């Protein structure tokens, strides 16, 4: 494996993932913080893709099944994520409809697509558009946790309504599935080693 | 344009202090290694140069942030953390949200919300609230205090290194600001069904969330590890 000139790896130096100290390749632990040191997380692409596939599968029940069930005077009503967005839109609460749509649909779908594309490009050792891909990766890392909004909304609603006792709200299985989607995509993004984007095509002219 | 930049690490050496970067193939001494750093995003080998206040070091290859030298970053982090510490008990021990009916208030506290969810077949939501909203932020605040106080006093402490590892490892899961927005969305939703009373803990939690985020944002990762190096080598 050759690394591009000017990188730490080309000089047999690994960077500690936790404290960024340079360590000679081969030393198992960082002398400063004692964390395990790897030159690259080489199996990271396989791991990222496996986590992404899990998240994608979970995203289907997260959207099709009810995220919560409201029960008033014996009449129960299921609501899905998109159902909630549509309801708020019709009621004229455009900002809320927008926030939920953005957090529950745009961010997770965009993030999964971006990570699939990044994994594919690294797997194919593509050497172009490194800056754009790095920026894309930074965005996926940054926005991921905002998808949790809808899960928190359900939690607060259920707790509040239980307290009130007028009507009951039951959290749906979709809330669990959706929390899983967020957790799996966050772990997938964290595990992805962006240095692999820059390793491709060492010694080749682009 | 970008391509040229990508390949041209050698050509763009003026961005780095080229005199102290030895040519490829030459063995680096331990001292030289200690004065260099690899960009954590693209692995470019860069010289570590002491920054003056307000300066930021950016990787010339990928644009990744290497270090920010903030003014009195430790003292400011401590100020945020202490404010957070004062707000934390209020955020947890006072009423968060609830209803008012016939002059009587029926409110829950934040840890109680987890309990209500637990007792009502919503265990996993209870766990999410307990772990992500009650426990983790308090632990992060404790880690900030545990790091910053010894570093300001210039003393070594046996927990500095584990605290540094835990703080930067767990901060990705810090969702206080997401929770605050989630509560606001729920309030808008529920206002249509009933009148909700907002408790003092709601405001305290928002303040606490801002203090925690403020404290951690002042703790630049590289600067903190360099500070730990300084006190532990004494
Ligand atoms: Zn380390
Ligand atoms: Zn870089």
CSV table of C-alpha atoms and ligand atoms in Angstrom, one decimal:
chain,number,residue,atom,x,y,z
A,1,UNK,CA,0.0,0.0,0.0
A,2,UNK,CA,1.5,3.3,-1.0
A,3,UNK,CA,0.4,6.6,0.3
A,4,UNK,CA,0.5,10.0,-1.4
A,5,UNK,CA,3.7,12.0,-0.7
A,6,UNK,CA,3.3,14.6,2.1
A,7,UNK,CA,1.1,12.4,4.2
A,8,UNK,CA,2.0,11.1,7.6
A,9,UNK,CA,1.3,7.6,6.4
A,10,UNK,CA,3.9,7.9,3.6
A,11,UNK,CA,6.5,8.5,6.4
A,12,UNK,CA,5.2,5.5,8.5
A,13,UNK,CA,3.5,7.7,11.0
A,14,UNK,CA,0.0,7.1,12.3
A,15,UNK,CA,-2.1,9.8,13.9
A,16,UNK,CA,-3.9,9.0,17.2
A,17,UNK,CA,-7.6,9.1,16.5
A,18,UNK,CA,-8.3,10.6,19.9
A,19,UNK,CA,-5.6,13.2,20.6
A,20,UNK,CA,-4.0,13.5,17.1
A,21,UNK,CA,-0.5,12.7,18.3
A,22,UNK,CA,1.8,11.2,15.7
A,23,UNK,CA,3.0,7.7,16.5
A,24,UNK,CA,5.4,5.4,14.6
A,25,UNK,CA,3.5,2.8,12.7
A,26,UNK,CA,3.5,-0.5,14.6
A,27,UNK,CA,3.1,0.9,18.1
A,28,UNK,CA,-0.2,-0.4,19.3
A,29,UNK,CA,-1.1,2.4,21.7
A,30,UNK,CA,-0.7,6.2,21.8
A,31,UNK,CA,2.0,7.2,24.3
A,32,UNK,CA,0.0,10.3,25.2
A,33,UNK,CA,-3.6,9.1,25.7
A,34,UNK,CA,-3.2,5.3,25.6
A,35,UNK,CA,-5.9,4.9,22.9
A,36,UNK,CA,-5.4,2.2,20.2
A,37,UNK,CA,-3.7,3.5,17.1
A,38,UNK,CA,-4.5,2.4,13.6
A,39,UNK,CA,-2.9,3.7,10.4
A,40,UNK,CA,-6.3,3.5,8.7
A,41,UNK,CA,-9.6,1.9,9.6
A,42,UNK,CA,-9.3,-0.3,6.5
A,43,UNK,CA,-12.4,-2.4,7.1
A,44,UNK,CA,-14.3,0.9,7.7
A,45,UNK,CA,-15.9,0.9,4.2
A,46,UNK,CA,-17.4,-2.6,4.7
A,47,UNK,CA,-18.6,-1.6,8.2
A,48,UNK,CA,-20.0,1.7,7.1
A,49,UNK,CA,-22.0,0.0,4.3
A,50,UNK,CA,-23.2,-2.8,6.6
A,51,UNK,CA,-24.5,-0.1,9.1
A,52,UNK,CA,-26.1,1.9,6.2
A,53,UNK,CA,-27.9,-1.2,4.9
A,54,UNK,CA,-29.3,-1.8,8.4
A,55,UNK,CA,-30.4,1.8,8.7
A,56,UNK,CA,-32.0,1.7,5.2
A,57,UNK,CA,-34.0,-1.4,6.2
A,58,UNK,CA,-35.1,0.1,9.4
A,59,UNK,CA,-36.1,3.3,7.6
A,60,UNK,CA,-38.9,1.4,5.8
A,61,UNK,CA,-40.9,0.4,9.0
A,62,UNK,CA,-40.0,3.8,10.4
A,63,UNK,CA,-42.1,5.5,7.7
A,64,UNK,CA,-44.8,2.9,7.1
A,65,UNK,CA,-45.7,2.1,10.7
A,66,UNK,CA,-47.3,4.5,13.1
A,67,UNK,CA,-44.9,6.7,15.1
A,68,UNK,CA,-47.7,7.3,17.6
A,69,UNK,CA,-51.3,6.3,18.2
A,70,UNK,CA,-53.8,8.8,19.7
A,71,UNK,CA,-56.8,7.5,21.5
A,72,UNK,CA,-59.7,9.8,22.3
A,73,UNK,CA,-63.0,8.4,23.8
A,74,UNK,CA,-62.3,4.9,22.5
A,75,UNK,CA,-61.4,6.0,19.0
A,76,UNK,CA,-57.8,5.4,18.2
A,77,UNK,CA,-55.9,7.1,15.4
A,78,UNK,CA,-52.5,6.1,14.0
A,79,UNK,CA,-50.1,8.7,12.6
A,80,UNK,CA,-47.0,8.2,10.6
A,81,UNK,CA,-44.1,10.5,10.1
A,82,UNK,CA,-45.3,11.8,6.7
A,83,UNK,CA,-48.9,11.8,8.1
A,84,UNK,CA,-47.8,14.2,10.8
A,85,UNK,CA,-46.0,16.5,8.2
A,86,UNK,CA,-49.2,16.6,6.0
A,87,UNK,CA,-51.4,17.3,9.0
A,88,UNK,CA,-49.3,20.2,10.1
A,89,UNK,CA,-49.1,21.5,6.6
A,90,UNK,CA,-52.9,21.4,6.2
A,91,UNK,CA,-53.4,23.1,9.6
A,92,UNK,CA,-51.2,25.9,8.4
A,93,UNK,CA,-48.3,25.2,10.8
A,94,UNK,CA,-45.8,25.5,8.0
A,95,UNK,CA,-42.6,25.9,10.2
A,96,UNK,CA,-43.4,22.8,12.2
A,97,UNK,CA,-44.3,20.8,9.1
A,98,UNK,CA,-41.0,22.0,7.6
A,99,UNK,CA,-38.9,21.1,10.6
A,100,UNK,CA,-40.3,17.6,10.9
A,101,UNK,CA,-40.0,17.0,7.1
A,102,UNK,CA,-36.4,18.2,7.1
A,103,UNK,CA,-35.4,16.3,10.3
A,104,UNK,CA,-37.2,13.0,9.6
A,105,UNK,CA,-37.0,12.8,5.8
A,106,UNK,CA,-34.5,15.1,4.2
A,107,UNK,CA,-31.6,14.6,6.7
A,108,UNK,CA,-31.8,10.8,7.1
A,109,UNK,CA,-32.3,10.1,3.4
A,110,UNK,CA,-29.7,12.6,2.3
A,111,UNK,CA,-27.3,11.3,4.9
A,112,UNK,CA,-27.7,7.7,3.9
A,113,UNK,CA,-27.3,8.5,0.2
A,114,UNK,CA,-24.2,10.6,0.9
A,115,UNK,CA,-22.5,7.9,2.9
A,116,UNK,CA,-23.4,5.3,0.3
A,117,UNK,CA,-21.8,7.5,-2.4
A,118,UNK,CA,-18.8,8.2,-0.3
A,119,UNK,CA,-18.2,4.5,0.5
A,120,UNK,CA,-18.6,3.7,-3.2
A,121,UNK,CA,-16.1,6.3,-4.3
A,122,UNK,CA,-13.6,5.1,-1.7
A,123,UNK,CA,-14.1,1.5,-2.6
A,124,UNK,CA,-13.6,2.3,-6.3
A,125,UNK,CA,-10.5,4.4,-5.3
A,126,UNK,CA,-11.8,7.5,-7.1
A,127,UNK,CA,-9.3,10.3,-7.0
A,128,UNK,CA,-11.4,13.2,-8.2
A,129,UNK,CA,-13.6,15.7,-6.3
A,130,UNK,CA,-11.8,15.2,-3.0
A,131,UNK,CA,-12.7,18.6,-1.6
A,132,UNK,CA,-16.3,18.2,-2.5
A,133,UNK,CA,-16.4,14.7,-1.0
A,134,UNK,CA,-14.7,15.9,2.2
A,135,UNK,CA,-17.2,18.7,2.5
A,136,UNK,CA,-20.1,16.3,2.0
A,137,UNK,CA,-18.7,14.1,4.7
A,138,UNK,CA,-18.4,17.0,7.1
A,139,UNK,CA,-22.0,17.9,6.5
A,140,UNK,CA,-23.3,14.3,7.1
A,141,UNK,CA,-21.3,14.2,10.4
A,142,UNK,CA,-22.8,17.6,11.5
A,143,UNK,CA,-26.4,17.2,10.7
A,144,UNK,CA,-27.0,13.6,11.8
A,145,UNK,CA,-28.2,14.1,15.3
A,146,UNK,CA,-30.9,16.6,14.3
A,147,UNK,CA,-33.0,13.7,12.9
A,148,UNK,CA,-33.7,12.7,16.6
A,149,UNK,CA,-36.2,15.6,16.8
A,150,UNK,CA,-39.2,13.5,16.0
A,151,UNK,CA,-38.3,10.9,18.6
A,152,UNK,CA,-38.0,13.6,21.2
A,153,UNK,CA,-41.3,15.1,20.1
A,154,UNK,CA,-43.0,11.7,20.6
A,155,UNK,CA,-41.4,11.2,24.0
A,156,UNK,CA,-42.5,14.7,25.3
A,157,UNK,CA,-46.0,14.2,23.9
A,158,UNK,CA,-46.5,10.8,25.4
A,159,UNK,CA,-45.2,12.0,28.8
A,160,UNK,CA,-47.3,15.1,28.8
A,161,UNK,CA,-50.5,13.4,27.6
A,162,UNK,CA,-50.1,10.6,30.2
A,163,UNK,CA,-49.9,13.3,32.8
A,164,UNK,CA,-53.1,14.9,31.6
A,165,UNK,CA,-55.2,11.8,31.3
A,166,UNK,CA,-57.7,13.2,28.8
A,167,UNK,CA,-56.6,11.3,25.9
A,168,UNK,CA,-53.9,8.7,25.6
A,169,UNK,CA,-51.0,8.6,23.2
A,170,UNK,CA,-49.1,5.4,22.6
A,171,UNK,CA,-45.7,5.6,21.0
A,172,UNK,CA,-45.6,3.5,17.8
A,173,UNK,CA,-43.0,1.0,16.8
A,174,UNK,CA,-41.8,3.5,14.1
A,175,UNK,CA,-40.4,5.7,16.8
A,176,UNK,CA,-38.1,2.8,17.9
A,177,UNK,CA,-37.2,2.0,14.3
A,178,UNK,CA,-36.5,5.7,13.6
A,179,UNK,CA,-34.3,6.0,16.7
A,180,UNK,CA,-32.4,3.0,15.3
A,181,UNK,CA,-32.0,4.7,11.9
A,182,UNK,CA,-30.5,7.8,13.5
A,183,UNK,CA,-28.1,5.7,15.8
A,184,UNK,CA,-27.0,3.4,12.9
A,185,UNK,CA,-26.3,6.3,10.5
A,186,UNK,CA,-24.4,8.3,13.2
A,187,UNK,CA,-22.2,5.3,14.0
A,188,UNK,CA,-21.7,4.7,10.2
A,189,UNK,CA,-20.7,8.4,9.7
A,190,UNK,CA,-18.3,8.3,12.7
A,191,UNK,CA,-16.7,5.1,11.5
A,192,UNK,CA,-16.0,6.3,8.0
A,193,UNK,CA,-12.4,7.3,7.6
A,194,UNK,CA,-12.3,10.5,5.5
A,195,UNK,CA,-8.5,10.0,5.0
A,196,UNK,CA,-9.3,7.2,2.6
A,197,UNK,CA,-10.8,9.8,0.2
A,198,UNK,CA,-7.4,11.4,0.1
A,199,UNK,CA,-5.4,8.2,-0.1
A,200,UNK,CA,-6.8,7.1,-3.5
A,201,UNK,CA,-4.6,7.4,-6.5
A,202,UNK,CA,-1.2,7.7,-4.7
A,203,UNK,CA,1.5,8.2,-7.2
A,204,UNK,CA,-0.9,8.5,-10.2
A,205,UNK,CA,-1.5,11.7,-12.1
A,206,UNK,CA,-5.1,12.6,-12.0
B,1,UNK,CA,-8.2,24.5,-9.7
B,2,UNK,CA,-9.0,22.1,-6.9
B,3,UNK,CA,-7.1,19.4,-8.6
B,4,UNK,CA,-4.0,21.5,-8.7
B,5,UNK,CA,-4.4,22.1,-5.0
B,6,UNK,CA,-4.9,18.4,-4.3
B,7,UNK,CA,-1.8,17.2,-6.1
B,8,UNK,CA,0.3,20.2,-5.3
B,9,UNK,CA,1.2,19.6,-1.7
B,10,UNK,CA,4.8,20.0,-2.6
B,11,UNK,CA,4.2,23.0,-4.8
B,12,UNK,CA,2.2,24.7,-2.2
B,13,UNK,CA,4.8,24.2,0.4
B,14,UNK,CA,4.9,28.0,1.1
B,15,UNK,CA,1.7,27.4,3.1
B,16,UNK,CA,3.8,25.3,5.5
B,17,UNK,CA,7.1,26.0,7.0
B,18,UNK,CA,9.0,24.1,4.4
B,19,UNK,CA,12.4,24.5,6.0
B,20,UNK,CA,11.5,22.2,8.9
B,21,UNK,CA,9.8,19.5,6.8
B,22,UNK,CA,12.5,17.0,5.9
B,23,UNK,CA,12.4,15.4,2.4
B,24,UNK,CA,10.6,12.2,2.0
B,25,UNK,CA,12.7,9.2,2.8
B,26,UNK,CA,14.7,10.8,5.5
B,27,UNK,CA,14.2,9.4,9.0
B,28,UNK,CA,12.4,11.8,11.4
B,29,UNK,CA,13.8,12.2,14.9
B,30,UNK,CA,11.4,12.0,17.9
B,31,UNK,CA,11.7,15.8,18.4
B,32,UNK,CA,10.7,16.4,14.8
B,33,UNK,CA,7.7,14.1,15.1
B,34,UNK,CA,6.6,15.9,18.3
B,35,UNK,CA,6.6,19.2,16.4
B,36,UNK,CA,4.4,17.9,13.6
B,37,UNK,CA,0.8,16.8,13.2
B,38,UNK,CA,-1.3,14.9,10.7
B,39,UNK,CA,-4.5,16.4,9.5
B,40,UNK,CA,-7.2,14.1,11.0
B,41,UNK,CA,-9.3,14.5,7.8
B,42,UNK,CA,-6.7,13.9,5.0
B,43,UNK,CA,-3.5,12.8,6.8
B,44,UNK,CA,-1.4,15.7,5.4
B,45,UNK,CA,1.8,16.0,7.5
B,46,UNK,CA,2.0,19.5,8.9
B,47,UNK,CA,4.2,21.5,11.1
B,48,UNK,CA,2.8,22.5,14.5
B,49,UNK,CA,3.3,26.2,14.9
B,50,UNK,CA,2.4,28.0,18.0
B,51,UNK,CA,-0.6,30.2,17.3
B,52,UNK,CA,-1.2,33.6,18.6
B,53,UNK,CA,-4.6,34.4,20.2
B,54,UNK,CA,-7.5,34.4,17.8
B,55,UNK,CA,-5.6,32.5,15.1
B,56,UNK,CA,-6.8,29.3,13.5
B,57,UNK,CA,-4.7,26.7,11.8
B,58,UNK,CA,-6.3,25.1,8.7
B,59,UNK,CA,-5.0,22.2,6.7
B,60,UNK,CA,-3.7,23.5,3.3
B,61,UNK,CA,-4.7,20.3,1.6
B,62,UNK,CA,-8.3,19.7,2.6
B,63,UNK,CA,-9.3,22.8,4.6
B,64,UNK,CA,-9.9,20.9,7.7
B,65,UNK,CA,-9.6,22.7,11.0
B,66,UNK,CA,-6.5,21.8,12.9
B,67,UNK,CA,-6.5,24.2,15.9
B,68,UNK,CA,-8.2,27.3,17.1
B,69,UNK,CA,-6.3,29.5,19.6
B,70,UNK,CA,-9.1,31.1,21.6
B,71,UNK,CA,-8.5,33.8,24.1
B,72,UNK,CA,-8.4,32.3,27.6
B,73,UNK,CA,-10.2,29.2,26.3
B,74,UNK,CA,-9.9,27.4,29.6
B,75,UNK,CA,-11.1,30.2,31.8
B,76,UNK,CA,-14.1,30.8,29.5
B,77,UNK,CA,-14.9,27.1,29.4
B,78,UNK,CA,-14.8,27.1,33.2
B,79,UNK,CA,-17.2,30.1,33.4
B,80,UNK,CA,-19.7,28.4,31.1
B,81,UNK,CA,-19.3,25.1,33.0
B,82,UNK,CA,-19.9,26.7,36.4
B,83,UNK,CA,-23.0,28.5,35.1
B,84,UNK,CA,-24.2,25.1,33.7
B,85,UNK,CA,-23.5,23.5,37.1
B,86,UNK,CA,-25.7,26.1,38.8
B,87,UNK,CA,-28.5,25.5,36.3
B,88,UNK,CA,-28.3,21.7,36.3
B,89,UNK,CA,-30.1,21.1,39.7
B,90,UNK,CA,-32.9,23.6,38.7
B,91,UNK,CA,-33.3,21.9,35.3
B,92,UNK,CA,-33.7,18.5,37.0
B,93,UNK,CA,-35.4,19.2,40.3
B,94,UNK,CA,-38.1,21.7,39.3
B,95,UNK,CA,-41.2,21.2,37.2
B,96,UNK,CA,-40.6,21.0,33.5
B,97,UNK,CA,-43.9,20.9,31.7
B,98,UNK,CA,-47.5,20.2,32.7
B,99,UNK,CA,-51.1,21.2,32.7
B,100,UNK,CA,-53.2,23.5,34.8
B,101,UNK,CA,-56.8,22.5,35.6
B,102,UNK,CA,-59.0,24.3,38.1
B,103,UNK,CA,-56.2,26.2,39.6
B,104,UNK,CA,-54.2,23.0,40.2
B,105,UNK,CA,-51.0,22.4,38.5
B,106,UNK,CA,-50.0,18.9,37.4
B,107,UNK,CA,-46.4,19.1,36.3
B,108,UNK,CA,-43.6,16.7,35.8
B,109,UNK,CA,-39.9,17.1,36.4
B,110,UNK,CA,-37.4,16.0,33.7
B,111,UNK,CA,-36.3,12.7,35.4
B,112,UNK,CA,-40.0,12.0,36.1
B,113,UNK,CA,-40.7,12.2,32.3
B,114,UNK,CA,-38.4,9.2,31.9
B,115,UNK,CA,-40.3,7.5,34.8
B,116,UNK,CA,-43.7,8.2,33.2
B,117,UNK,CA,-42.5,6.8,29.9
B,118,UNK,CA,-41.1,3.7,31.7
B,119,UNK,CA,-44.3,3.0,33.5
B,120,UNK,CA,-46.5,3.4,30.4
B,121,UNK,CA,-45.0,0.8,28.0
B,122,UNK,CA,-42.7,3.3,26.4
B,123,UNK,CA,-39.5,2.0,28.0
B,124,UNK,CA,-37.2,2.7,25.2
B,125,UNK,CA,-38.3,6.4,25.0
B,126,UNK,CA,-37.8,6.5,28.8
B,127,UNK,CA,-34.2,5.2,28.3
B,128,UNK,CA,-33.5,7.7,25.5
B,129,UNK,CA,-34.7,10.6,27.7
B,130,UNK,CA,-32.8,9.3,30.8
B,131,UNK,CA,-29.5,8.6,29.0
B,132,UNK,CA,-29.4,11.3,26.4
B,133,UNK,CA,-31.1,14.1,28.2
B,134,UNK,CA,-30.5,13.6,31.9
B,135,UNK,CA,-27.4,11.6,32.4
B,136,UNK,CA,-25.1,12.2,29.5
B,137,UNK,CA,-25.2,16.0,29.6
B,138,UNK,CA,-24.4,15.9,33.4
B,139,UNK,CA,-21.5,13.5,32.8
B,140,UNK,CA,-20.2,15.8,30.0
B,141,UNK,CA,-20.4,18.8,32.3
B,142,UNK,CA,-18.5,16.8,35.0
B,143,UNK,CA,-15.8,15.9,32.5
B,144,UNK,CA,-15.4,19.6,31.4
B,145,UNK,CA,-14.9,20.6,35.0
B,146,UNK,CA,-12.6,17.7,35.7
B,147,UNK,CA,-10.4,18.7,32.8
B,148,UNK,CA,-10.5,22.5,33.0
B,149,UNK,CA,-9.9,23.0,36.8
B,150,UNK,CA,-6.6,21.1,37.0
B,151,UNK,CA,-5.4,22.6,33.7
B,152,UNK,CA,-6.1,26.1,34.8
B,153,UNK,CA,-4.2,25.5,38.1
B,154,UNK,CA,-1.4,23.9,36.1
B,155,UNK,CA,-1.6,20.7,38.2
B,156,UNK,CA,-1.6,17.2,36.9
B,157,UNK,CA,-4.5,14.9,37.8
B,158,UNK,CA,-4.8,11.1,37.3
B,159,UNK,CA,-8.1,11.5,35.5
B,160,UNK,CA,-7.1,14.1,32.9
B,161,UNK,CA,-6.3,11.6,30.1
B,162,UNK,CA,-9.4,9.4,30.6
B,163,UNK,CA,-11.5,12.5,30.9
B,164,UNK,CA,-10.1,13.9,27.7
B,165,UNK,CA,-10.8,10.7,25.8
B,166,UNK,CA,-14.3,10.4,27.2
B,167,UNK,CA,-15.3,14.0,26.6
B,168,UNK,CA,-14.3,14.0,22.9
B,169,UNK,CA,-15.6,10.5,22.4
B,170,UNK,CA,-19.1,11.1,23.9
B,171,UNK,CA,-19.7,14.7,22.7
B,172,UNK,CA,-21.0,13.4,19.3
B,173,UNK,CA,-24.0,12.0,21.2
B,174,UNK,CA,-24.7,15.2,23.0
B,175,UNK,CA,-28.2,16.1,21.9
B,176,UNK,CA,-29.3,18.8,24.3
B,177,UNK,CA,-30.0,21.4,21.5
B,178,UNK,CA,-31.9,18.8,19.5
B,179,UNK,CA,-34.0,18.0,22.5
B,180,UNK,CA,-34.8,21.7,23.2
B,181,UNK,CA,-36.0,22.1,19.6
B,182,UNK,CA,-38.0,18.9,20.0
B,183,UNK,CA,-39.7,20.2,23.1
B,184,UNK,CA,-40.6,23.5,21.3
B,185,UNK,CA,-42.2,21.5,18.4
B,186,UNK,CA,-44.2,19.3,20.9
B,187,UNK,CA,-45.4,22.5,22.6
B,188,UNK,CA,-46.7,23.9,19.4
B,189,UNK,CA,-48.4,20.5,18.6
B,190,UNK,CA,-50.0,20.2,22.0
B,191,UNK,CA,-51.1,23.8,22.4
B,192,UNK,CA,-53.9,22.9,20.0
B,193,UNK,CA,-55.2,20.2,22.3
B,194,UNK,CA,-54.7,21.8,25.7
B,195,UNK,CA,-53.1,24.6,27.6
B,196,UNK,CA,-49.6,23.7,28.7
B,197,UNK,CA,-47.8,25.2,31.6
B,198,UNK,CA,-44.1,25.8,31.1
B,199,UNK,CA,-42.1,25.2,34.3
B,200,UNK,CA,-39.0,26.9,35.5
B,201,UNK,CA,-36.9,23.8,34.7
B,202,UNK,CA,-37.8,24.3,31.0
B,203,UNK,CA,-35.9,27.6,31.0
B,204,UNK,CA,-33.2,26.3,33.2
B,205,UNK,CA,-32.6,23.4,30.8
B,206,UNK,CA,-32.3,25.8,27.8
B,207,UNK,CA,-29.8,27.8,29.8
B,208,UNK,CA,-27.9,24.6,30.8
B,209,UNK,CA,-27.8,23.4,27.2
B,210,UNK,CA,-26.3,26.7,26.1
B,211,UNK,CA,-23.7,26.6,28.8
B,212,UNK,CA,-22.7,23.0,28.1
B,213,UNK,CA,-22.4,23.8,24.3
B,214,UNK,CA,-20.5,27.0,25.1
B,215,UNK,CA,-18.1,25.2,27.5
B,216,UNK,CA,-17.3,22.4,25.1
B,217,UNK,CA,-17.0,24.7,22.0
B,218,UNK,CA,-14.2,26.5,23.9
B,219,UNK,CA,-12.2,23.3,24.4
B,220,UNK,CA,-10.3,23.0,21.2
B,221,UNK,CA,-9.2,19.4,21.0
B,222,UNK,CA,-5.5,19.9,20.1
B,223,UNK,CA,-5.1,22.8,22.6
B,224,UNK,CA,-6.5,20.7,25.4
B,225,UNK,CA,-4.2,17.8,24.7
B,226,UNK,CA,-1.2,20.1,24.5
B,227,UNK,CA,-2.3,21.6,27.9
B,228,UNK,CA,-2.5,18.1,29.3
B,229,UNK,CA,1.0,17.4,27.9
B,230,UNK,CA,2.3,20.5,29.7
B,231,UNK,CA,0.9,19.7,33.1
B,232,UNK,CA,1.7,15.9,33.0
B,233,UNK,CA,5.4,16.5,32.0
B,234,UNK,CA,5.9,18.6,35.1
C,1,LIG,ZN1,-3.6,9.7,21.6
C,2,LIG,ZN1,-6.3,17.9,5.7
